[in-house]
Amino acid sequence: MPNSAVSNSLFSSSTGATLGRRATTQRARFEDFGGTRRAFAAHEVVYYEGDPVKRLFQLSEGSLMLYKLLPDGRRQVVEVLQAGDIFGLAEGSEYDCTAETLTKTSVYEIDLKKVETSVGLQQQLTKCLIGQMNALHEHAMLLGRKSATERVASFFMYLIPNRGGPGCVGPDPEVEGDGCDLELHMTRQEIADYLGLTIETVSRVISDLKKRQVIRLEKSDRIHLRRVCDMCQITGIH
């Protein structure tokens, strides 16, 4: 793998990786169906929970989170999206969560009426959404069954493509060692809200991983994994 960093994603890595470890598939491209491109700054809201549903969106560049708020103000990040992912679907007439960018981001939006009249677009959407549904199933298992340490480890592994779980390609034989540098663009609080933990617990787990020499903290937003396989062993999937 090349040793160039990736920009405009949830993280940058020394392996040139992009967000997520889902297999690369042929994705529907909203721009090919007349979608309109819009640019957003980091931490800008695309739509709020409760806004009327008028459009469907596809992330083109950058990263974005979907979250819900409880009446007392607590937040649960329900999904972290990568380029190609689709969002904005809702069962009723209002969006059921808020979509907020994590980095400088661009999206393509398409009117729901166009989706309803295009069989080709509907077929492509189905393929994309099945993959995203499987990712949500994994996140549900993480929240329901894994310990705090396993959740944080799983989050780090989620950031490394093609590693961990079925189909893991293992260490790159052309790269010395099995280390990986991650530059996070999520705050500790956002990570905690995604993993269903408190910020104190996330910080404690990261400190413990540092003491165990599984990771090295370069900065508050930059983490070096000494061996990816060691982190994978902590996720609880083995």
PDB file of C-alpha atoms in Angstrom:
ATOM      1  CA  MET A   1       0.000   0.000   0.000  1.00  0.00           C
ATOM      2  CA  PRO A   2       1.203   3.531  -0.623  1.00  0.00           C
ATOM      3  CA  ASN A   3       2.351   5.583   2.331  1.00  0.00           C
ATOM      4  CA  SER A   4       0.368   8.684   1.433  1.00  0.00           C
ATOM      5  CA  ALA A   5      -2.202  10.160   3.803  1.00  0.00           C
ATOM      6  CA  VAL A   6      -5.856  10.439   2.889  1.00  0.00           C
ATOM      7  CA  SER A   7      -7.644  13.757   3.305  1.00  0.00           C
ATOM      8  CA  ASN A   8     -11.307  14.619   3.801  1.00  0.00           C
ATOM      9  CA  SER A   9     -12.198  11.384   5.543  1.00  0.00           C
ATOM     10  CA  LEU A  10     -12.882  10.377   9.107  1.00  0.00           C
ATOM     11  CA  PHE A  11      -9.176   9.807   9.501  1.00  0.00           C
ATOM     12  CA  SER A  12      -5.892   9.819   7.646  1.00  0.00           C
ATOM     13  CA  SER A  13      -3.579   6.841   7.845  1.00  0.00           C
ATOM     14  CA  SER A  14      -0.007   6.058   6.930  1.00  0.00           C
ATOM     15  CA  THR A  15      -1.286   3.096   4.940  1.00  0.00           C
ATOM     16  CA  GLY A  16      -3.299   5.315   2.638  1.00  0.00           C
ATOM     17  CA  ALA A  17      -6.507   3.748   3.925  1.00  0.00           C
ATOM     18  CA  THR A  18     -10.003   5.164   3.619  1.00  0.00           C
ATOM     19  CA  LEU A  19     -12.795   5.049   6.161  1.00  0.00           C
ATOM     20  CA  GLY A  20     -14.315   1.714   6.973  1.00  0.00           C
ATOM     21  CA  ARG A  21     -13.563  -1.905   6.215  1.00  0.00           C
ATOM     22  CA  ARG A  22     -16.664  -2.710   4.203  1.00  0.00           C
ATOM     23  CA  ALA A  23     -15.901  -4.317   0.884  1.00  0.00           C
ATOM     24  CA  THR A  24     -15.779  -1.993  -2.102  1.00  0.00           C
ATOM     25  CA  THR A  25     -18.880  -2.456  -4.250  1.00  0.00           C
ATOM     26  CA  GLN A  26     -20.398  -0.802  -7.286  1.00  0.00           C
ATOM     27  CA  ARG A  27     -22.345   2.066  -5.786  1.00  0.00           C
ATOM     28  CA  ALA A  28     -25.136   4.175  -7.179  1.00  0.00           C
ATOM     29  CA  ARG A  29     -23.803   7.610  -8.120  1.00  0.00           C
ATOM     30  CA  PHE A  30     -26.329  10.357  -7.590  1.00  0.00           C
ATOM     31  CA  GLU A  31     -24.394  12.625  -9.924  1.00  0.00           C
ATOM     32  CA  ASP A  32     -25.125  10.156 -12.744  1.00  0.00           C
ATOM     33  CA  PHE A  33     -28.850  10.540 -12.035  1.00  0.00           C
ATOM     34  CA  GLY A  34     -28.908  14.331 -12.058  1.00  0.00           C
ATOM     35  CA  GLY A  35     -28.041  14.905  -8.408  1.00  0.00           C
ATOM     36  CA  THR A  36     -27.005  18.380  -7.247  1.00  0.00           C
ATOM     37  CA  ARG A  37     -23.667  18.813  -5.471  1.00  0.00           C
ATOM     38  CA  ARG A  38     -23.465  20.800  -2.224  1.00  0.00           C
ATOM     39  CA  ALA A  39     -20.431  21.605  -0.074  1.00  0.00           C
ATOM     40  CA  PHE A  40     -20.424  21.822   3.725  1.00  0.00           C
ATOM     41  CA  ALA A  41     -17.863  22.948   6.278  1.00  0.00           C
ATOM     42  CA  ALA A  42     -16.831  20.747   9.199  1.00  0.00           C
ATOM     43  CA  HIS A  43     -19.531  20.360  11.870  1.00  0.00           C
ATOM     44  CA  GLU A  44     -22.253  21.837   9.685  1.00  0.00           C
ATOM     45  CA  VAL A  45     -25.764  20.370   9.791  1.00  0.00           C
ATOM     46  CA  VAL A  46     -27.171  18.993   6.528  1.00  0.00           C
ATOM     47  CA  TYR A  47     -30.622  18.527   8.072  1.00  0.00           C
ATOM     48  CA  TYR A  48     -32.118  18.305  11.548  1.00  0.00           C
ATOM     49  CA  GLU A  49     -34.201  15.578  13.118  1.00  0.00           C
ATOM     50  CA  GLY A  50     -37.824  16.560  12.482  1.00  0.00           C
ATOM     51  CA  ASP A  51     -37.182  18.462   9.242  1.00  0.00           C
ATOM     52  CA  PRO A  52     -39.555  17.496   6.411  1.00  0.00           C
ATOM     53  CA  VAL A  53     -38.224  14.790   4.099  1.00  0.00           C
ATOM     54  CA  LYS A  54     -37.777  16.198   0.616  1.00  0.00           C
ATOM     55  CA  ARG A  55     -34.447  14.858  -0.639  1.00  0.00           C
ATOM     56  CA  LEU A  56     -32.168  11.852  -0.478  1.00  0.00           C
ATOM     57  CA  PHE A  57     -28.421  12.388  -0.068  1.00  0.00           C
ATOM     58  CA  GLN A  58     -25.185  10.643  -0.970  1.00  0.00           C
ATOM     59  CA  LEU A  59     -21.861  11.440   0.667  1.00  0.00           C
ATOM     60  CA  SER A  60     -19.270  12.259  -1.992  1.00  0.00           C
ATOM     61  CA  GLU A  61     -16.262  13.424   0.045  1.00  0.00           C
ATOM     62  CA  GLY A  62     -15.485  13.747   3.738  1.00  0.00           C
ATOM     63  CA  SER A  63     -17.277  12.153   6.667  1.00  0.00           C
ATOM     64  CA  LEU A  64     -20.615  12.624   8.378  1.00  0.00           C
ATOM     65  CA  MET A  65     -22.474  11.329  11.419  1.00  0.00           C
ATOM     66  CA  LEU A  66     -26.153  10.685  12.022  1.00  0.00           C
ATOM     67  CA  TYR A  67     -27.384  11.162  15.579  1.00  0.00           C
ATOM     68  CA  LYS A  68     -30.528  11.299  17.707  1.00  0.00           C
ATOM     69  CA  LEU A  69     -31.153  13.371  20.817  1.00  0.00           C
ATOM     70  CA  LEU A  70     -33.040  12.213  23.897  1.00  0.00           C
ATOM     71  CA  PRO A  71     -35.378  14.688  25.663  1.00  0.00           C
ATOM     72  CA  ASP A  72     -32.726  15.291  28.347  1.00  0.00           C
ATOM     73  CA  GLY A  73     -30.146  16.295  25.749  1.00  0.00           C
ATOM     74  CA  ARG A  74     -28.147  13.072  25.627  1.00  0.00           C
ATOM     75  CA  ARG A  75     -26.937  12.175  22.147  1.00  0.00           C
ATOM     76  CA  GLN A  76     -26.529   8.811  20.429  1.00  0.00           C
ATOM     77  CA  VAL A  77     -24.499   8.734  17.229  1.00  0.00           C
ATOM     78  CA  VAL A  78     -26.241   5.995  15.263  1.00  0.00           C
ATOM     79  CA  GLU A  79     -24.048   5.868  12.176  1.00  0.00           C
ATOM     80  CA  VAL A  80     -20.777   7.245  10.821  1.00  0.00           C
ATOM     81  CA  LEU A  81     -20.830   7.457   7.030  1.00  0.00           C
ATOM     82  CA  GLN A  82     -18.142   7.219   4.379  1.00  0.00           C
ATOM     83  CA  ALA A  83     -17.948   8.335   0.752  1.00  0.00           C
ATOM     84  CA  GLY A  84     -20.610   6.600  -1.321  1.00  0.00           C
ATOM     85  CA  ASP A  85     -23.019   6.039   1.557  1.00  0.00           C
ATOM     86  CA  ILE A  86     -26.640   7.161   1.208  1.00  0.00           C
ATOM     87  CA  PHE A  87     -28.627   8.920   3.903  1.00  0.00           C
ATOM     88  CA  GLY A  88     -31.904  10.766   4.352  1.00  0.00           C
ATOM     89  CA  LEU A  89     -34.318   7.839   4.102  1.00  0.00           C
ATOM     90  CA  ALA A  90     -37.185   8.017   6.583  1.00  0.00           C
ATOM     91  CA  GLU A  91     -40.295   5.963   7.240  1.00  0.00           C
ATOM     92  CA  GLY A  92     -42.514   8.992   7.713  1.00  0.00           C
ATOM     93  CA  SER A  93     -42.571  12.557   6.449  1.00  0.00           C
ATOM     94  CA  GLU A  94     -39.804  13.811   8.783  1.00  0.00           C
ATOM     95  CA  TYR A  95     -36.124  12.936   9.118  1.00  0.00           C
ATOM     96  CA  ASP A  96     -35.659  10.680  12.144  1.00  0.00           C
ATOM     97  CA  CYS A  97     -32.151  11.906  13.008  1.00  0.00           C
ATOM     98  CA  THR A  98     -29.775  14.828  12.478  1.00  0.00           C
ATOM     99  CA  ALA A  99     -27.029  14.669   9.837  1.00  0.00           C
ATOM    100  CA  GLU A 100     -23.900  16.640  10.774  1.00  0.00           C
ATOM    101  CA  THR A 101     -20.555  16.716   8.979  1.00  0.00           C
ATOM    102  CA  LEU A 102     -17.362  15.757  10.796  1.00  0.00           C
ATOM    103  CA  THR A 103     -14.979  17.217   8.221  1.00  0.00           C
ATOM    104  CA  LYS A 104     -15.171  19.438   5.172  1.00  0.00           C
ATOM    105  CA  THR A 105     -17.702  17.517   3.130  1.00  0.00           C
ATOM    106  CA  SER A 106     -19.513  17.413  -0.196  1.00  0.00           C
ATOM    107  CA  VAL A 107     -22.772  15.594  -0.885  1.00  0.00           C
ATOM    108  CA  TYR A 108     -25.049  14.994  -3.826  1.00  0.00           C
ATOM    109  CA  GLU A 109     -28.764  15.442  -3.217  1.00  0.00           C
ATOM    110  CA  ILE A 110     -31.628  14.199  -5.318  1.00  0.00           C
ATOM    111  CA  ASP A 111     -35.346  14.935  -5.125  1.00  0.00           C
ATOM    112  CA  LEU A 112     -37.438  12.060  -3.765  1.00  0.00           C
ATOM    113  CA  LYS A 113     -39.828  12.394  -6.693  1.00  0.00           C
ATOM    114  CA  LYS A 114     -36.991  11.489  -9.058  1.00  0.00           C
ATOM    115  CA  VAL A 115     -36.191   8.423  -6.951  1.00  0.00           C
ATOM    116  CA  GLU A 116     -39.816   7.302  -7.077  1.00  0.00           C
ATOM    117  CA  THR A 117     -39.880   7.425 -10.879  1.00  0.00           C
ATOM    118  CA  SER A 118     -36.476   5.870 -11.674  1.00  0.00           C
ATOM    119  CA  VAL A 119     -36.397   2.059 -11.569  1.00  0.00           C
ATOM    120  CA  GLY A 120     -32.659   2.008 -12.310  1.00  0.00           C
ATOM    121  CA  LEU A 121     -31.895   4.310  -9.406  1.00  0.00           C
ATOM    122  CA  GLN A 122     -34.120   2.279  -7.089  1.00  0.00           C
ATOM    123  CA  GLN A 123     -32.235  -0.913  -7.971  1.00  0.00           C
ATOM    124  CA  GLN A 124     -28.868   0.694  -7.284  1.00  0.00           C
ATOM    125  CA  LEU A 125     -30.125   2.169  -4.020  1.00  0.00           C
ATOM    126  CA  THR A 126     -31.202  -1.266  -2.837  1.00  0.00           C
ATOM    127  CA  LYS A 127     -27.699  -2.679  -3.319  1.00  0.00           C
ATOM    128  CA  CYS A 128     -26.094   0.207  -1.432  1.00  0.00           C
ATOM    129  CA  LEU A 129     -28.545   0.156   1.443  1.00  0.00           C
ATOM    130  CA  ILE A 130     -28.135  -3.593   2.046  1.00  0.00           C
ATOM    131  CA  GLY A 131     -24.440  -3.012   2.765  1.00  0.00           C
ATOM    132  CA  GLN A 132     -25.233  -0.146   5.118  1.00  0.00           C
ATOM    133  CA  MET A 133     -27.876  -2.256   6.880  1.00  0.00           C
ATOM    134  CA  ASN A 134     -25.279  -4.963   7.564  1.00  0.00           C
ATOM    135  CA  ALA A 135     -22.974  -2.336   9.078  1.00  0.00           C
ATOM    136  CA  LEU A 136     -25.807  -1.206  11.376  1.00  0.00           C
ATOM    137  CA  HIS A 137     -26.293  -4.795  12.522  1.00  0.00           C
ATOM    138  CA  GLU A 138     -22.623  -4.903  13.533  1.00  0.00           C
ATOM    139  CA  HIS A 139     -23.017  -1.644  15.432  1.00  0.00           C
ATOM    140  CA  ALA A 140     -26.081  -2.982  17.264  1.00  0.00           C
ATOM    141  CA  MET A 141     -24.061  -6.000  18.416  1.00  0.00           C
ATOM    142  CA  LEU A 142     -21.257  -3.691  19.540  1.00  0.00           C
ATOM    143  CA  LEU A 143     -23.632  -1.628  21.682  1.00  0.00           C
ATOM    144  CA  GLY A 144     -25.469  -4.603  23.128  1.00  0.00           C
ATOM    145  CA  ARG A 145     -22.788  -7.185  23.884  1.00  0.00           C
ATOM    146  CA  LYS A 146     -19.260  -5.767  23.862  1.00  0.00           C
ATOM    147  CA  SER A 147     -17.294  -4.386  26.784  1.00  0.00           C
ATOM    148  CA  ALA A 148     -15.997  -0.807  26.772  1.00  0.00           C
ATOM    149  CA  THR A 149     -12.519  -1.945  25.719  1.00  0.00           C
ATOM    150  CA  GLU A 150     -13.935  -4.140  22.960  1.00  0.00           C
ATOM    151  CA  ARG A 151     -16.054  -1.234  21.686  1.00  0.00           C
ATOM    152  CA  VAL A 152     -13.108   1.157  21.444  1.00  0.00           C
ATOM    153  CA  ALA A 153     -10.954  -1.510  19.789  1.00  0.00           C
ATOM    154  CA  SER A 154     -13.748  -2.276  17.318  1.00  0.00           C
ATOM    155  CA  PHE A 155     -14.016   1.425  16.488  1.00  0.00           C
ATOM    156  CA  PHE A 156     -10.303   1.601  15.663  1.00  0.00           C
ATOM    157  CA  MET A 157     -10.561  -1.560  13.547  1.00  0.00           C
ATOM    158  CA  TYR A 158     -13.552  -0.091  11.707  1.00  0.00           C
ATOM    159  CA  LEU A 159     -11.210   2.645  10.494  1.00  0.00           C
ATOM    160  CA  ILE A 160      -8.846   0.172   8.834  1.00  0.00           C
ATOM    161  CA  PRO A 161     -10.141  -1.265   5.540  1.00  0.00           C
ATOM    162  CA  ASN A 162      -9.946  -4.992   4.841  1.00  0.00           C
ATOM    163  CA  ARG A 163      -8.706  -5.852   8.327  1.00  0.00           C
ATOM    164  CA  GLY A 164     -10.544  -7.781  11.012  1.00  0.00           C
ATOM    165  CA  GLY A 165     -13.411 -10.225  10.593  1.00  0.00           C
ATOM    166  CA  PRO A 166     -14.110 -12.467   7.586  1.00  0.00           C
ATOM    167  CA  GLY A 167     -11.936 -11.736   4.573  1.00  0.00           C
ATOM    168  CA  CYS A 168      -9.146 -10.036   6.537  1.00  0.00           C
ATOM    169  CA  VAL A 169      -6.169  -9.637   4.203  1.00  0.00           C
ATOM    170  CA  GLY A 170      -3.660  -9.587   7.069  1.00  0.00           C
ATOM    171  CA  PRO A 171      -0.504  -7.465   7.238  1.00  0.00           C
ATOM    172  CA  ASP A 172       0.879  -6.060   3.998  1.00  0.00           C
ATOM    173  CA  PRO A 173       4.031  -8.091   3.248  1.00  0.00           C
ATOM    174  CA  GLU A 174       5.572  -5.073   1.503  1.00  0.00           C
ATOM    175  CA  VAL A 175       5.308  -2.904   4.628  1.00  0.00           C
ATOM    176  CA  GLU A 176       7.618  -3.511   7.568  1.00  0.00           C
ATOM    177  CA  GLY A 177       5.719  -4.415  10.720  1.00  0.00           C
ATOM    178  CA  ASP A 178       1.957  -4.118  11.096  1.00  0.00           C
ATOM    179  CA  GLY A 179       1.608  -0.577  12.442  1.00  0.00           C
ATOM    180  CA  CYS A 180      -0.904   2.041  11.405  1.00  0.00           C
ATOM    181  CA  ASP A 181      -1.217   5.785  12.097  1.00  0.00           C
ATOM    182  CA  LEU A 182      -4.741   7.151  12.515  1.00  0.00           C
ATOM    183  CA  GLU A 183      -5.531  10.859  12.560  1.00  0.00           C
ATOM    184  CA  LEU A 184      -9.016  11.152  14.027  1.00  0.00           C
ATOM    185  CA  HIS A 185     -11.505  13.840  13.098  1.00  0.00           C
ATOM    186  CA  MET A 186     -13.982  12.828  15.788  1.00  0.00           C
ATOM    187  CA  THR A 187     -13.716  14.247  19.286  1.00  0.00           C
ATOM    188  CA  ARG A 188     -13.586  11.948  22.312  1.00  0.00           C
ATOM    189  CA  GLN A 189     -17.177  12.987  23.067  1.00  0.00           C
ATOM    190  CA  GLU A 190     -18.343  12.086  19.546  1.00  0.00           C
ATOM    191  CA  ILE A 191     -16.595   8.713  19.789  1.00  0.00           C
ATOM    192  CA  ALA A 192     -18.248   8.146  23.163  1.00  0.00           C
ATOM    193  CA  ASP A 193     -21.674   9.015  21.743  1.00  0.00           C
ATOM    194  CA  TYR A 194     -21.093   6.564  18.879  1.00  0.00           C
ATOM    195  CA  LEU A 195     -19.999   3.731  21.175  1.00  0.00           C
ATOM    196  CA  GLY A 196     -22.647   4.315  23.852  1.00  0.00           C
ATOM    197  CA  LEU A 197     -20.029   5.190  26.472  1.00  0.00           C
ATOM    198  CA  THR A 198     -19.102   8.211  28.567  1.00  0.00           C
ATOM    199  CA  ILE A 199     -16.182  10.403  27.549  1.00  0.00           C
ATOM    200  CA  GLU A 200     -14.454   9.400  30.790  1.00  0.00           C
ATOM    201  CA  THR A 201     -14.708   5.714  29.861  1.00  0.00           C
ATOM    202  CA  VAL A 202     -13.334   6.308  26.361  1.00  0.00           C
ATOM    203  CA  SER A 203     -10.392   8.243  27.806  1.00  0.00           C
ATOM    204  CA  ARG A 204      -9.773   5.508  30.396  1.00  0.00           C
ATOM    205  CA  VAL A 205      -9.758   2.762  27.748  1.00  0.00           C
ATOM    206  CA  ILE A 206      -7.396   4.718  25.500  1.00  0.00           C
ATOM    207  CA  SER A 207      -5.059   5.326  28.451  1.00  0.00           C
ATOM    208  CA  ASP A 208      -5.152   1.604  29.279  1.00  0.00           C
ATOM    209  CA  LEU A 209      -4.332   0.649  25.679  1.00  0.00           C
ATOM    210  CA  LYS A 210      -1.408   3.058  25.852  1.00  0.00           C
ATOM    211  CA  LYS A 211      -0.123   1.478  29.094  1.00  0.00           C
ATOM    212  CA  ARG A 212      -0.392  -1.960  27.468  1.00  0.00           C
ATOM    213  CA  GLN A 213       1.655  -0.570  24.550  1.00  0.00           C
ATOM    214  CA  VAL A 214      -1.043  -1.493  22.053  1.00  0.00           C
ATOM    215  CA  ILE A 215      -1.166   2.130  20.898  1.00  0.00           C
ATOM    216  CA  ARG A 216       0.982   5.234  21.083  1.00  0.00           C
ATOM    217  CA  LEU A 217      -0.593   8.678  21.383  1.00  0.00           C
ATOM    218  CA  GLU A 218       1.080  11.150  19.047  1.00  0.00           C
ATOM    219  CA  LYS A 219      -1.453  13.916  19.763  1.00  0.00           C
ATOM    220  CA  SER A 220      -5.004  14.033  21.122  1.00  0.00           C
ATOM    221  CA  ASP A 221      -6.293  13.357  17.593  1.00  0.00           C
ATOM    222  CA  ARG A 222      -3.484  11.132  16.331  1.00  0.00           C
ATOM    223  CA  ILE A 223      -2.993   7.520  17.379  1.00  0.00           C
ATOM    224  CA  HIS A 224      -0.404   4.969  16.304  1.00  0.00           C
ATOM    225  CA  LEU A 225      -1.424   1.307  16.396  1.00  0.00           C
ATOM    226  CA  ARG A 226       1.759  -0.683  17.021  1.00  0.00           C
ATOM    227  CA  ARG A 227       0.279  -3.872  15.546  1.00  0.00           C
ATOM    228  CA  VAL A 228      -3.117  -4.002  13.884  1.00  0.00           C
ATOM    229  CA  CYS A 229      -3.458  -7.699  14.724  1.00  0.00           C
ATOM    230  CA  ASP A 230      -3.026  -6.929  18.442  1.00  0.00           C
ATOM    231  CA  MET A 231      -5.878  -4.433  18.273  1.00  0.00           C
ATOM    232  CA  CYS A 232      -8.019  -6.924  16.357  1.00  0.00           C
ATOM    233  CA  GLN A 233      -7.519  -9.507  19.112  1.00  0.00           C
ATOM    234  CA  ILE A 234      -9.087  -7.083  21.623  1.00  0.00           C
ATOM    235  CA  THR A 235     -12.306  -6.546  19.662  1.00  0.00           C
ATOM    236  CA  GLY A 236     -13.919  -9.788  20.849  1.00  0.00           C
ATOM    237  CA  ILE A 237     -14.580 -11.118  17.347  1.00  0.00           C
ATOM    238  CA  HIS A 238     -12.072 -13.972  17.699  1.00  0.00           C
TER     239      HIS A 238
END
